[in-house]
Amino acid sequence: MIAGILWILVMGFFVGQIARRLGAPSLMGTILVGIVLGPQLGNIIDESILNNADELRTIAVMAILMKAGLGLDREKLAKQGTVALRLGILPAFTEAITIAIAAMVLFDFNWMTGLLLGCIIGAESPAVIVPGMLRLKSKGWGVAKGIPDAILTGSALSDVFLLLLFSLLLNFLSQGQLDRLSLPFGIELTALQLLPFQVISEIVLGVAIGYFAARLLVVLLVGQKWTQNQTQEMLLAACLALFLVIFANRWPHFSGYLAAMAMGFFLVELDAPLARRLRLGFDSLWTIAEIFLFVLMGASIQIAVLEKTLLPGLLLLAIGLSVGRMMGWYLSTMGSNWNWRERLFLLPGNSAKATVQAAIGAIPLAAGIDGGETILAIAALSILVTAPLGAWAIPTFAPKLLEKGAIDPTKVTVATRTTFLAAVDTSPLAPAVLTKTADLARRSNARAIVLHVVGEDRPQQVEELRQVARRWLSDIEHEFFTVNGAAAEAIVQLARDFRVTAIVLGKRGHQPWENVLVGSVSRAVLETSEIPAIVVEDESRGVSDFRF
């Protein structure tokens, strides 16, 4: 089992990175690894891992839903009005109906079996859509109108709706009749008639439970301070989110996925600093979970069955997407402030299939439903076609179809590297400046730029200064630069070129005859630089014994 996990992690990572360097989505590489390592070809993955694939997928989906919730923007969602709600129902519903009709023609399915297939294929993949939308938010694409937020919310709601309909149809096809519920006054309702009430119940209860879970987490982590570091905070939050997902399987009156996503959303509203720390933790967790999710997806694909339904399956997917889903997109965005380019972006941004199809695609076959083998093959085909295509198309078409707006760093992790510029000379202040720079860099996992403005220094002094910088910054990623010219101008210019976070420099005095970075230089930097500067004062302790 441990060897299988190592194969998944190592091969999944490296092949995924190779795919990324070739210009393809990394998940294409990880899915390919799953096919090669799985029982269809290499049979390297241990059977115990494959038997527990559903549980491992649940952990991965929990991580991505928490990331989605922590990245939602309440103000942007409020501006969209009913667009997000309509995106949660109409595209999935129209695609499911269209696929059901097409399956009756292409595969000779009956109406109920075709609709069962439509529910599987119509579901959207949080594993592809959530990272894609959060990446757009971190770069500002479509954020002014809240387009990524609307797609994220709609994706979660659509899965709630289709999973409920799927379970209802599966029940009917297995038992041959719909369950009936007797109410007071002699009223009887079938499961189909109860479906709208079940959808509303799952959504309302899911949001409510997510809210109370977020409140509980804030009380434990902020009010009672039960944890001592960020890792413990993330561990407790992940356990609570996973409990919501698992408990929903035992008590199926609320959506566990929606509850996990709602918990992340309300954490941002209740305690933004805690949400920011958790966002960083779930970013790291997703790095590992993503590999497991897509490798196990690849391992579950049955190549032999896939070959039999390749061409009609591709035709079915094309009909569902180009007719059913596009009709739903049009109806969802009617009356909104989206222009035609932004509506067109829904084609790459809201059509990826992966997670739900991997989770429920094999259930009809296991339940003995006629056509179950074909349903599984089309579910696998939808993953192979739409997941890589969606992961590639989202970042590719967003700059062409969406407008770029201001990034809100309180909702997403903005990928910027912290850099400090240490301006040093051959005076005894150099170790103090380097010590301060190293301390700041270690606190924020930053890199350092060391700058020495060459005056009348001898080459031996410059080399000694380079060795001192190497010693004090030995565990910090750093570069050493020497330039000629006016000290203050050179410091400010290099800081701009490297877009540093802050400048660290020394201030020893105001005597113009001293050939060091004296007060006049530090004062000039403070007056001319728009980048914050940290000035290290001349103190005897720790620096007086340093000489070149």
Coordinates of C-alpha atoms in Angstrom, one line a residue:
M1 CA 0.0 0.0 0.0
I2 CA 2.8 2.4 0.9
A3 CA 4.6 1.6 -2.4
G4 CA 1.3 2.3 -4.2
I5 CA 1.0 5.7 -2.5
L6 CA 4.6 6.5 -3.5
W7 CA 3.9 5.6 -7.1
I8 CA 0.8 7.8 -7.1
L9 CA 2.5 10.8 -5.6
V10 CA 5.8 10.7 -7.4
M11 CA 4.6 9.6 -10.8
G12 CA 1.5 11.8 -10.6
F13 CA 3.6 14.9 -9.7
F14 CA 6.3 14.5 -12.3
V15 CA 4.1 13.5 -15.2
G16 CA 1.7 16.3 -14.3
Q17 CA 4.6 18.8 -14.4
I18 CA 5.8 17.4 -17.7
A19 CA 2.3 17.9 -19.1
R20 CA 2.3 21.5 -17.8
R21 CA 5.7 22.2 -19.3
L22 CA 4.4 20.9 -22.6
G23 CA 1.5 23.4 -22.4
A24 CA -1.2 21.0 -21.4
P25 CA -3.1 20.9 -18.0
S26 CA -1.2 19.0 -15.4
L27 CA -4.3 16.8 -14.7
M28 CA -3.9 15.3 -18.2
G29 CA -0.6 13.8 -17.0
T30 CA -2.0 12.6 -13.7
I31 CA -5.0 10.9 -15.4
L32 CA -2.6 9.2 -17.8
V33 CA -0.6 8.0 -14.8
G34 CA -3.8 6.5 -13.3
I35 CA -4.5 4.6 -16.5
V36 CA -0.9 3.3 -16.7
L37 CA -0.7 2.4 -13.0
G38 CA -4.3 1.1 -12.7
P39 CA -5.6 -2.4 -13.2
Q40 CA -6.2 -1.9 -16.9
L41 CA -2.5 -1.7 -17.8
G42 CA 0.3 -1.8 -15.2
N43 CA -1.8 -3.0 -12.2
I44 CA 0.8 -1.4 -9.8
I45 CA -1.6 0.5 -7.5
D46 CA -2.4 -1.7 -4.5
E47 CA -6.0 -3.2 -4.4
S48 CA -6.5 -1.7 -0.9
I49 CA -6.1 1.8 -2.4
L50 CA -8.5 1.1 -5.2
N51 CA -11.0 -0.3 -2.8
N52 CA -10.8 2.9 -0.8
A53 CA -10.8 5.2 -3.8
D54 CA -14.2 6.7 -2.9
E55 CA -13.0 7.7 0.5
L56 CA -9.8 9.3 -0.8
R57 CA -11.8 11.2 -3.5
T58 CA -14.1 12.5 -0.7
I59 CA -11.1 14.0 1.1
A60 CA -9.9 15.7 -2.1
V61 CA -13.4 17.1 -2.9
M62 CA -13.7 18.4 0.6
A63 CA -10.4 20.3 0.2
I64 CA -11.5 21.9 -3.0
L65 CA -14.9 22.8 -1.7
M66 CA -13.4 24.5 1.3
K67 CA -11.1 26.4 -1.1
A68 CA -14.1 27.5 -3.1
G69 CA -16.0 28.7 0.0
L70 CA -13.0 30.6 1.4
G71 CA -12.7 32.3 -2.0
L72 CA -16.4 33.4 -2.5
D73 CA -17.2 37.1 -2.4
R74 CA -20.6 38.0 -0.8
E75 CA -20.8 41.4 -2.4
K76 CA -20.1 40.1 -5.9
L77 CA -22.7 37.3 -5.5
A78 CA -25.3 39.9 -4.2
K79 CA -24.8 42.0 -7.4
Q80 CA -25.5 39.0 -9.6
G81 CA -29.0 38.6 -8.2
T82 CA -30.5 35.3 -9.4
V83 CA -27.8 34.5 -12.0
A84 CA -25.9 32.2 -9.7
L85 CA -29.1 30.4 -8.6
R86 CA -30.2 30.0 -12.3
L87 CA -26.7 28.7 -13.2
G88 CA -27.2 26.1 -10.4
I89 CA -30.3 24.6 -12.0
L90 CA -30.9 25.5 -15.6
P91 CA -27.7 24.4 -17.5
A92 CA -27.6 21.1 -15.6
F93 CA -31.3 20.5 -16.1
T94 CA -31.4 21.3 -19.9
E95 CA -28.2 19.2 -20.5
A96 CA -29.7 16.2 -18.6
I97 CA -32.9 16.4 -20.6
T98 CA -31.0 16.7 -23.9
I99 CA -28.7 13.8 -23.1
A100 CA -31.7 11.7 -22.1
I101 CA -33.3 12.3 -25.5
A102 CA -30.1 11.7 -27.4
A103 CA -29.4 8.5 -25.5
M104 CA -32.8 7.1 -26.5
V105 CA -31.8 7.5 -30.1
L106 CA -28.1 6.6 -30.0
F107 CA -28.1 3.8 -27.4
D108 CA -31.8 2.7 -27.5
F109 CA -32.2 3.6 -23.8
N110 CA -35.6 4.1 -22.3
W111 CA -36.5 7.5 -20.9
M112 CA -35.7 6.8 -17.3
T113 CA -32.3 5.3 -18.1
G114 CA -31.5 8.1 -20.4
L115 CA -32.3 10.7 -17.7
L116 CA -30.2 8.7 -15.3
L117 CA -27.3 9.1 -17.7
G118 CA -28.1 12.8 -18.1
C119 CA -27.9 13.3 -14.4
I120 CA -24.4 11.8 -14.3
I121 CA -23.1 13.7 -17.3
G122 CA -24.8 17.0 -16.5
A123 CA -23.0 17.4 -13.2
E124 CA -20.1 19.8 -13.1
S125 CA -16.7 19.1 -11.6
P126 CA -15.6 21.1 -8.6
A127 CA -12.1 19.5 -9.0
V128 CA -11.6 21.4 -12.3
I129 CA -13.9 24.4 -12.0
V130 CA -13.0 25.5 -8.5
P131 CA -9.2 25.8 -9.0
G132 CA -9.8 27.4 -12.4
M133 CA -12.2 30.0 -11.0
L134 CA -9.9 30.8 -8.0
R135 CA -7.0 31.2 -10.4
L136 CA -9.1 33.8 -12.4
K137 CA -10.0 35.6 -9.2
S138 CA -6.3 35.8 -8.2
K139 CA -5.6 37.4 -11.6
G140 CA -8.6 39.7 -11.7
W141 CA -10.4 38.2 -14.7
G142 CA -14.2 38.7 -14.5
V143 CA -14.1 39.8 -10.8
A144 CA -15.8 43.1 -11.4
K145 CA -19.1 41.4 -12.3
G146 CA -18.5 38.4 -10.0
I147 CA -18.4 35.9 -12.8
P148 CA -16.1 33.4 -11.1
D149 CA -18.2 33.6 -7.9
A150 CA -21.4 33.0 -9.9
I151 CA -19.9 30.0 -11.6
L152 CA -18.5 28.6 -8.3
T153 CA -21.9 28.9 -6.6
G154 CA -23.9 27.6 -9.6
S155 CA -21.6 24.6 -9.9
A156 CA -22.2 23.6 -6.2
L157 CA -25.9 24.0 -6.5
S158 CA -26.2 22.1 -9.8
D159 CA -24.5 19.1 -8.2
V160 CA -27.0 19.1 -5.3
F161 CA -29.9 19.1 -7.7
L162 CA -28.6 16.4 -10.1
L163 CA -27.4 14.1 -7.3
L164 CA -30.8 14.2 -5.7
L165 CA -32.5 13.4 -9.1
F166 CA -29.9 10.7 -9.7
S167 CA -30.7 8.9 -6.4
L168 CA -34.4 9.2 -7.1
L169 CA -34.1 7.6 -10.6
L170 CA -31.7 4.9 -9.4
N171 CA -34.3 4.0 -6.8
F172 CA -37.0 3.8 -9.4
L173 CA -35.0 1.7 -11.9
S174 CA -33.9 -0.7 -9.1
Q175 CA -37.4 -1.2 -7.5
G176 CA -39.6 -0.5 -10.5
Q177 CA -41.7 2.1 -8.7
L178 CA -41.4 5.5 -7.0
D179 CA -41.6 5.7 -3.2
R180 CA -44.7 7.4 -1.9
L181 CA -45.0 9.5 1.2
S182 CA -48.3 9.7 3.2
L183 CA -49.1 13.1 4.7
P184 CA -51.9 14.2 7.0
F185 CA -55.4 14.7 5.6
G186 CA -54.9 11.8 3.2
I187 CA -52.4 13.5 1.0
E188 CA -49.9 11.3 -0.8
L189 CA -46.9 12.5 -2.7
T190 CA -44.5 10.5 -4.9
A191 CA -40.7 10.9 -4.6
L192 CA -40.8 12.9 -7.9
Q193 CA -43.3 15.3 -6.5
L194 CA -41.2 15.7 -3.4
L195 CA -38.0 16.4 -5.4
P196 CA -38.4 20.3 -5.4
F197 CA -38.9 20.3 -1.6
Q198 CA -35.9 18.0 -1.1
V199 CA -33.7 20.2 -3.2
I200 CA -34.7 23.3 -1.2
S201 CA -34.3 21.4 2.0
E202 CA -30.8 20.2 1.1
I203 CA -29.7 23.7 0.1
V204 CA -31.2 25.5 3.1
L205 CA -30.0 23.0 5.6
G206 CA -26.6 22.7 4.0
V207 CA -26.1 26.5 4.2
A208 CA -27.4 26.6 7.8
I209 CA -25.2 23.8 9.0
G210 CA -22.2 25.3 7.2
Y211 CA -22.9 28.6 9.1
F212 CA -23.1 27.0 12.5
A213 CA -20.0 24.9 11.7
A214 CA -18.1 28.2 10.9
R215 CA -19.3 29.8 14.1
L216 CA -18.1 26.7 16.1
L217 CA -14.7 26.9 14.4
V218 CA -14.3 30.6 15.2
V219 CA -15.2 30.0 18.8
L220 CA -12.7 27.2 19.2
L221 CA -9.8 28.7 17.2
V222 CA -10.2 32.4 17.9
G223 CA -12.3 32.7 21.1
Q224 CA -11.0 29.7 23.1
K225 CA -7.6 29.5 21.3
W226 CA -7.5 25.8 21.3
T227 CA -4.7 25.7 18.7
Q228 CA -1.2 27.0 18.8
N229 CA -0.3 27.3 15.1
Q230 CA -1.6 27.4 11.6
T231 CA -1.2 23.7 11.0
Q232 CA -3.4 22.8 13.9
E233 CA -6.1 25.3 12.7
M234 CA -6.1 23.8 9.3
L235 CA -6.3 20.3 10.7
L236 CA -9.3 21.1 12.9
A237 CA -11.1 22.9 10.0
A238 CA -10.4 20.0 7.6
C239 CA -11.7 17.4 10.1
L240 CA -14.9 19.4 10.6
A241 CA -15.5 19.9 6.9
L242 CA -14.9 16.2 6.3
F243 CA -17.3 15.3 9.1
L244 CA -20.0 17.4 7.4
V245 CA -19.5 15.5 4.1
I246 CA -19.5 12.1 5.7
F247 CA -22.4 12.9 8.1
A248 CA -24.5 13.9 5.0
N249 CA -24.2 10.4 3.7
R250 CA -25.6 9.0 6.9
W251 CA -28.3 11.7 7.3
P252 CA -29.2 12.6 3.7
H253 CA -31.3 15.7 4.5
F254 CA -28.7 18.2 3.7
S255 CA -25.9 18.6 1.2
G256 CA -22.5 17.9 2.8
Y257 CA -20.7 19.4 -0.1
L258 CA -22.7 22.6 0.1
A259 CA -22.2 22.7 3.9
A260 CA -18.4 22.4 3.5
M261 CA -18.4 25.2 0.9
A262 CA -20.8 27.3 3.1
M263 CA -18.5 26.9 6.1
G264 CA -15.6 28.4 4.2
F265 CA -17.8 31.2 2.9
F266 CA -19.0 32.1 6.4
L267 CA -15.5 31.9 7.9
V268 CA -14.5 34.8 5.6
E269 CA -17.5 36.8 7.0
L270 CA -17.0 35.9 10.6
D271 CA -13.2 36.1 10.9
A272 CA -11.2 37.2 7.9
P273 CA -7.7 36.7 9.4
L274 CA -8.6 33.1 10.3
A275 CA -10.0 32.5 6.8
R276 CA -6.8 33.8 5.3
R277 CA -4.7 31.4 7.4
L278 CA -7.0 28.5 6.5
R279 CA -6.9 29.4 2.8
L280 CA -3.1 29.0 2.8
G281 CA -3.4 25.6 4.5
F282 CA -6.0 24.3 2.1
D283 CA -3.9 25.5 -0.8
S284 CA -1.2 23.1 0.5
L285 CA -3.6 20.3 1.1
W286 CA -5.0 20.5 -2.4
T287 CA -1.6 20.2 -3.9
I288 CA -1.5 16.6 -2.6
A289 CA -5.2 15.8 -2.8
E290 CA -5.3 16.9 -6.5
I291 CA -2.7 14.2 -7.4
F292 CA -4.7 11.5 -5.7
L293 CA -8.0 12.6 -7.1
F294 CA -7.0 12.5 -10.8
V295 CA -4.7 9.5 -10.6
L296 CA -7.5 7.5 -9.0
M297 CA -9.9 8.8 -11.7
G298 CA -7.5 7.5 -14.4
A299 CA -7.3 4.1 -12.6
S300 CA -11.1 3.7 -12.6
I301 CA -11.4 4.1 -16.4
Q302 CA -12.2 0.9 -18.3
I303 CA -10.4 1.1 -21.6
A304 CA -12.1 -1.9 -23.2
V305 CA -15.6 -0.6 -22.5
L306 CA -14.6 2.8 -23.6
E307 CA -13.6 1.6 -27.1
K308 CA -17.1 0.3 -27.8
T309 CA -18.9 3.6 -27.2
L310 CA -16.2 6.1 -28.4
L311 CA -17.9 7.7 -31.4
P312 CA -21.5 7.7 -30.3
G313 CA -20.4 8.7 -26.8
L314 CA -18.5 11.7 -28.3
L315 CA -21.6 12.6 -30.3
L316 CA -23.7 12.4 -27.2
L317 CA -21.4 14.7 -25.2
A318 CA -21.3 17.2 -28.1
I319 CA -25.1 17.3 -28.3
G320 CA -25.5 17.7 -24.6
L321 CA -23.0 20.6 -24.5
S322 CA -23.9 22.4 -27.7
V323 CA -27.7 22.1 -27.4
G324 CA -28.7 21.4 -23.8
R325 CA -26.1 23.3 -21.7
M326 CA -25.9 26.3 -24.0
M327 CA -29.7 26.7 -23.8
G328 CA -29.4 26.7 -20.0
W329 CA -26.6 29.2 -20.1
Y330 CA -28.7 31.6 -22.2
L331 CA -31.7 31.3 -19.9
S332 CA -29.5 31.7 -16.8
T333 CA -27.9 35.0 -17.9
M334 CA -31.0 36.6 -19.4
G335 CA -31.5 40.1 -17.9
S336 CA -28.0 40.1 -16.4
N337 CA -25.2 42.6 -17.0
W338 CA -23.1 40.0 -18.8
N339 CA -22.1 40.8 -22.3
W340 CA -21.9 38.3 -25.1
R341 CA -18.2 37.6 -24.5
E342 CA -18.8 36.8 -20.9
R343 CA -21.7 34.6 -21.7
L344 CA -19.5 32.8 -24.3
F345 CA -16.9 32.2 -21.5
L346 CA -19.4 29.7 -19.9
L347 CA -18.5 27.3 -22.7
P348 CA -15.0 26.6 -21.4
G349 CA -15.6 27.8 -17.8
N350 CA -18.6 25.8 -16.8
S351 CA -18.6 22.5 -18.7
A352 CA -15.8 20.3 -17.2
K353 CA -16.8 16.9 -15.9
A354 CA -14.7 14.8 -13.5
T355 CA -15.4 14.5 -9.8
V356 CA -19.1 13.5 -9.8
Q357 CA -18.7 11.3 -12.8
A358 CA -15.9 9.4 -11.1
A359 CA -17.9 9.0 -7.9
I360 CA -21.3 7.8 -9.3
G361 CA -20.5 6.6 -12.9
A362 CA -20.2 3.0 -11.8
I363 CA -23.2 2.9 -9.5
P364 CA -25.8 1.9 -12.2
L365 CA -23.6 -1.0 -13.3
A366 CA -23.2 -2.2 -9.7
A367 CA -27.0 -1.9 -9.2
G368 CA -27.6 -4.2 -12.2
I369 CA -29.4 -1.5 -14.3
D370 CA -29.6 -2.3 -18.0
G371 CA -27.1 -0.2 -19.9
G372 CA -24.9 0.3 -16.8
E373 CA -21.8 -0.7 -18.7
T374 CA -22.5 1.9 -21.4
I375 CA -23.3 4.6 -18.7
L376 CA -19.9 3.9 -17.0
A377 CA -18.1 4.1 -20.4
I378 CA -19.7 7.5 -21.3
A379 CA -19.0 8.8 -17.8
A380 CA -15.3 7.9 -18.2
L381 CA -15.3 9.4 -21.7
S382 CA -16.7 12.7 -20.3
I383 CA -13.9 12.8 -17.8
L384 CA -11.2 12.2 -20.4
V385 CA -12.6 14.7 -22.9
T386 CA -14.0 17.6 -20.8
A387 CA -11.7 17.7 -17.7
P388 CA -8.4 18.3 -19.6
L389 CA -10.2 20.6 -22.1
G390 CA -11.8 22.6 -19.3
A391 CA -8.6 22.9 -17.3
W392 CA -6.8 24.2 -20.5
A393 CA -9.7 26.4 -21.8
I394 CA -10.4 28.4 -18.6
P395 CA -7.0 30.2 -18.4
T396 CA -6.7 30.3 -22.2
F397 CA -10.0 32.0 -23.0
A398 CA -10.5 34.2 -19.8
P399 CA -8.1 36.9 -21.1
K400 CA -9.9 36.9 -24.4
L401 CA -13.5 37.0 -23.2
L402 CA -13.4 38.6 -19.7
E403 CA -12.5 42.0 -18.4
K404 CA -9.7 42.4 -15.9
G405 CA -10.6 44.0 -12.6
A406 CA -9.1 44.7 -9.2
I407 CA -8.0 41.7 -7.2
D408 CA -9.4 41.3 -3.7
P409 CA -6.5 39.7 -1.7
T410 CA -9.0 39.0 1.2
K411 CA -10.8 36.4 -0.8
V412 CA -8.0 34.6 -2.7
T413 CA -4.4 33.9 -2.2
V414 CA -2.4 36.2 -4.5
A415 CA 0.7 34.4 -5.7
T416 CA 3.4 37.0 -5.1
R417 CA 6.9 36.3 -3.8
T418 CA 8.1 38.5 -0.9
T419 CA 11.5 40.0 -1.6
F420 CA 13.7 42.2 0.6
L421 CA 16.5 44.4 -0.6
A422 CA 19.5 44.7 1.8
A423 CA 21.6 47.7 0.9
V424 CA 25.1 47.2 2.5
D425 CA 28.5 48.7 2.4
T426 CA 31.9 47.9 3.9
S427 CA 31.1 49.4 7.3
P428 CA 30.4 47.6 10.6
L429 CA 26.7 48.1 9.9
A430 CA 26.6 45.4 7.2
P431 CA 26.0 42.4 9.6
A432 CA 23.2 44.3 11.3
V433 CA 21.5 45.0 8.0
L434 CA 22.0 41.4 6.9
T435 CA 20.7 40.0 10.2
K436 CA 17.6 42.1 10.0
T437 CA 17.0 41.1 6.4
A438 CA 17.5 37.4 7.2
D439 CA 15.0 37.6 10.1
L440 CA 12.4 39.2 7.9
A441 CA 12.9 36.7 5.1
R442 CA 12.7 33.7 7.5
R443 CA 9.4 35.0 8.9
S444 CA 7.7 35.2 5.5
N445 CA 9.7 32.6 3.5
A446 CA 11.0 35.4 1.3
R447 CA 14.1 35.8 -0.8
A448 CA 16.8 38.6 -0.5
I449 CA 18.6 40.9 -2.9
V450 CA 21.9 42.2 -1.5
L451 CA 23.1 45.4 -3.1
H452 CA 26.5 47.0 -2.7
V453 CA 27.1 50.4 -4.4
V454 CA 30.8 50.3 -5.3
G455 CA 32.7 53.5 -4.4
E456 CA 36.4 53.5 -3.7
D457 CA 36.3 50.0 -2.2
R458 CA 39.1 47.6 -3.0
P459 CA 38.1 44.4 -4.8
Q460 CA 39.2 42.4 -1.7
Q461 CA 36.7 44.4 0.5
V462 CA 33.9 43.7 -2.0
E463 CA 34.7 40.0 -2.0
E464 CA 34.8 39.9 1.8
L465 CA 31.4 41.6 1.9
R466 CA 30.1 39.0 -0.5
Q467 CA 31.3 36.2 1.9
V468 CA 29.7 38.0 4.9
A469 CA 26.3 38.1 3.0
R470 CA 26.6 34.4 2.1
R471 CA 27.3 33.5 5.7
W472 CA 24.4 35.6 7.2
L473 CA 21.9 34.5 4.5
S474 CA 23.1 30.9 4.1
D475 CA 19.5 29.5 4.5
I476 CA 17.9 32.3 2.5
E477 CA 17.5 32.4 -1.3
H478 CA 19.5 35.4 -2.2
E479 CA 21.5 37.2 -4.9
F480 CA 24.4 39.7 -4.5
F481 CA 24.7 42.7 -6.8
T482 CA 27.3 45.4 -7.2
V483 CA 26.6 48.6 -9.1
N484 CA 28.4 52.0 -9.6
G485 CA 26.8 55.4 -9.2
A486 CA 24.9 57.4 -6.6
A487 CA 24.0 55.1 -3.7
A488 CA 20.4 56.4 -3.1
E489 CA 19.5 56.3 -6.8
A490 CA 21.0 52.8 -7.3
I491 CA 19.1 51.5 -4.3
V492 CA 15.7 52.9 -5.3
Q493 CA 16.1 51.8 -9.0
L494 CA 17.1 48.2 -8.1
A495 CA 14.2 48.0 -5.6
R496 CA 11.8 49.0 -8.5
D497 CA 13.3 46.6 -10.9
F498 CA 12.9 43.6 -8.6
R499 CA 9.6 44.9 -7.2
V500 CA 10.8 44.3 -3.7
T501 CA 8.6 44.3 -0.6
A502 CA 10.8 46.5 1.5
I503 CA 14.3 48.0 1.6
V504 CA 16.6 47.4 4.6
L505 CA 19.6 49.7 5.0
G506 CA 21.8 51.2 7.6
K507 CA 22.0 54.6 9.2
R508 CA 25.2 55.4 11.0
G509 CA 25.5 59.2 11.1
H510 CA 25.5 62.4 9.2
Q511 CA 29.2 63.0 8.8
P512 CA 29.8 63.7 5.1
W513 CA 33.4 62.6 5.2
E514 CA 32.6 59.0 6.2
N515 CA 32.8 56.7 3.1
V516 CA 29.8 54.6 4.2
L517 CA 26.0 54.5 3.8
V518 CA 25.4 57.4 6.2
G519 CA 22.3 59.2 7.2
S520 CA 22.2 61.3 4.0
V521 CA 21.8 58.1 1.9
S522 CA 19.1 56.6 4.1
R523 CA 17.3 60.0 4.2
A524 CA 17.4 60.2 0.4
V525 CA 16.0 56.7 0.0
L526 CA 13.2 57.5 2.4
E527 CA 12.3 60.6 0.5
T528 CA 12.4 59.2 -3.0
S529 CA 11.3 55.6 -2.7
E530 CA 7.6 54.6 -2.9
I531 CA 8.7 51.2 -1.5
P532 CA 8.8 51.0 2.3
A533 CA 12.3 51.2 3.9
I534 CA 13.5 49.8 7.2
V535 CA 16.5 51.7 8.7
V536 CA 18.8 49.9 11.0
E537 CA 20.4 52.3 13.5
D538 CA 24.1 52.1 14.5
E539 CA 24.4 50.3 17.8
S540 CA 27.6 49.1 19.3
R541 CA 26.4 45.7 20.4
G542 CA 26.9 43.0 17.9
V543 CA 28.4 45.2 15.1
S544 CA 31.3 47.2 16.6
D545 CA 33.8 44.3 16.4
F546 CA 33.1 43.8 12.6
R547 CA 35.8 45.3 10.3
F548 CA 36.9 44.8 6.7

